[in-house]
């Protein structure tokens, strides 16, 4: 997915950010699947994505991709947040 956005935006930073957040999200999902109580990394990645992409959505008012990522990050924060307490 990050390669697609790199091709659309033509930005090395988009490629790097997509790769880093994708890898961290994958690691967080792996940790949660191994132990359902280890949600801290997955929650933090969702938290950062929510605020970064939420600010982009607020400024640009374009649903794709910023609004979609904001919505999905919010849903994942709710899911992982329920496991924290």
mmCIF file of C-alpha atoms in Angstrom:
data_model
loop_
_atom_site.group_PDB
_atom_site.id
_atom_site.type_symbol
_atom_site.label_atom_id
_atom_site.label_comp_id
_atom_site.label_asym_id
_atom_site.label_seq_id
_atom_site.Cartn_x
_atom_site.Cartn_y
_atom_site.Cartn_z
ATOM 1 C CA UNK A 1 0.000 0.000 0.000
ATOM 2 C CA UNK A 2 2.819 2.413 0.810
ATOM 3 C CA UNK A 3 4.263 1.859 -2.690
ATOM 4 C CA UNK A 4 0.925 2.898 -4.190
ATOM 5 C CA UNK A 5 0.897 6.150 -2.220
ATOM 6 C CA UNK A 6 4.556 6.715 -3.119
ATOM 7 C CA UNK A 7 3.692 6.417 -6.799
ATOM 8 C CA UNK A 8 0.724 8.766 -6.383
ATOM 9 C CA UNK A 9 2.516 11.365 -4.270
ATOM 10 C CA UNK A 10 6.036 10.881 -5.608
ATOM 11 C CA UNK A 11 7.420 11.419 -2.131
ATOM 12 C CA UNK A 12 10.204 9.457 -0.474
ATOM 13 C CA UNK A 13 8.810 10.571 2.923
ATOM 14 C CA UNK A 14 5.444 8.993 2.079
ATOM 15 C CA UNK A 15 7.194 5.746 1.220
ATOM 16 C CA UNK A 16 9.305 5.828 4.391
ATOM 17 C CA UNK A 17 6.394 6.729 6.689
ATOM 18 C CA UNK A 18 4.150 4.077 5.146
ATOM 19 C CA UNK A 19 6.830 1.438 5.532
ATOM 20 C CA UNK A 20 7.616 2.350 9.149
ATOM 21 C CA UNK A 21 3.984 2.576 10.269
ATOM 22 C CA UNK A 22 3.117 -0.597 8.346
ATOM 23 C CA UNK A 23 5.957 -2.510 10.020
ATOM 24 C CA UNK A 24 5.039 -1.198 13.471
ATOM 25 C CA UNK A 25 1.372 -2.028 12.901
ATOM 26 C CA UNK A 26 2.316 -5.532 11.801
ATOM 27 C CA UNK A 27 4.529 -6.012 14.864
ATOM 28 C CA UNK A 28 1.752 -4.739 17.120
ATOM 29 C CA UNK A 29 -0.768 -7.103 15.517
ATOM 30 C CA UNK A 30 1.672 -9.990 15.960
ATOM 31 C CA UNK A 31 2.107 -9.150 19.642
ATOM 32 C CA UNK A 32 -1.658 -8.960 20.181
ATOM 33 C CA UNK A 33 -2.205 -12.292 18.423
ATOM 34 C CA UNK A 34 0.472 -13.924 20.605
ATOM 35 C CA UNK A 35 -0.793 -12.339 23.818
ATOM 36 C CA UNK A 36 -4.111 -10.412 23.786
ATOM 37 C CA UNK A 37 -2.955 -8.265 26.734
ATOM 38 C CA UNK A 38 0.078 -6.814 24.859
ATOM 39 C CA UNK A 39 -1.734 -3.980 23.116
ATOM 40 C CA UNK A 40 0.507 -1.035 24.005
ATOM 41 C CA UNK A 41 2.471 -0.888 20.728
ATOM 42 C CA UNK A 42 -0.628 -1.365 18.582
ATOM 43 C CA UNK A 43 -2.482 1.288 20.599
ATOM 44 C CA UNK A 44 0.388 3.785 20.297
ATOM 45 C CA UNK A 45 0.668 3.308 16.523
ATOM 46 C CA UNK A 46 -3.087 3.841 16.176
ATOM 47 C CA UNK A 47 -2.874 6.894 18.448
ATOM 48 C CA UNK A 48 -0.108 8.533 16.399
ATOM 49 C CA UNK A 49 -1.822 7.732 13.094
ATOM 50 C CA UNK A 50 -5.110 9.121 14.412
ATOM 51 C CA UNK A 51 -3.592 12.513 15.223
ATOM 52 C CA UNK A 52 -1.262 12.799 12.226
ATOM 53 C CA UNK A 53 -3.815 11.747 9.642
ATOM 54 C CA UNK A 54 -6.636 13.476 11.527
ATOM 55 C CA UNK A 55 -4.838 16.800 11.210
ATOM 56 C CA UNK A 56 -4.313 16.163 7.492
ATOM 57 C CA UNK A 57 -7.980 15.311 7.074
ATOM 58 C CA UNK A 58 -8.997 18.444 8.989
ATOM 59 C CA UNK A 59 -6.804 20.670 6.814
ATOM 60 C CA UNK A 60 -7.523 19.035 3.470
ATOM 61 C CA UNK A 61 -11.083 17.741 3.923
ATOM 62 C CA UNK A 62 -10.301 14.803 1.627
ATOM 63 C CA UNK A 63 -11.561 11.457 2.845
ATOM 64 C CA UNK A 64 -9.001 9.402 0.923
ATOM 65 C CA UNK A 65 -6.586 8.499 2.391
ATOM 66 C CA UNK A 66 -6.443 10.752 5.474
ATOM 67 C CA UNK A 67 -10.094 10.444 6.518
ATOM 68 C CA UNK A 68 -10.137 6.688 6.092
ATOM 69 C CA UNK A 69 -6.934 6.186 8.094
ATOM 70 C CA UNK A 70 -8.269 8.526 10.799
ATOM 71 C CA UNK A 71 -11.508 6.544 11.058
ATOM 72 C CA UNK A 72 -9.752 3.161 11.130
ATOM 73 C CA UNK A 73 -7.221 4.409 13.683
ATOM 74 C CA UNK A 74 -10.027 5.640 15.923
ATOM 75 C CA UNK A 75 -11.752 2.255 15.752
ATOM 76 C CA UNK A 76 -8.501 0.456 16.585
ATOM 77 C CA UNK A 77 -7.808 2.855 19.484
ATOM 78 C CA UNK A 78 -11.234 2.012 20.911
ATOM 79 C CA UNK A 79 -10.611 -1.715 20.484
ATOM 80 C CA UNK A 80 -7.126 -1.681 21.997
ATOM 81 C CA UNK A 81 -8.091 0.868 24.645
ATOM 82 C CA UNK A 82 -10.770 -1.496 25.936
ATOM 83 C CA UNK A 83 -8.070 -4.140 26.423
ATOM 84 C CA UNK A 84 -5.833 -1.777 28.393
ATOM 85 C CA UNK A 85 -8.275 -1.421 31.270
#
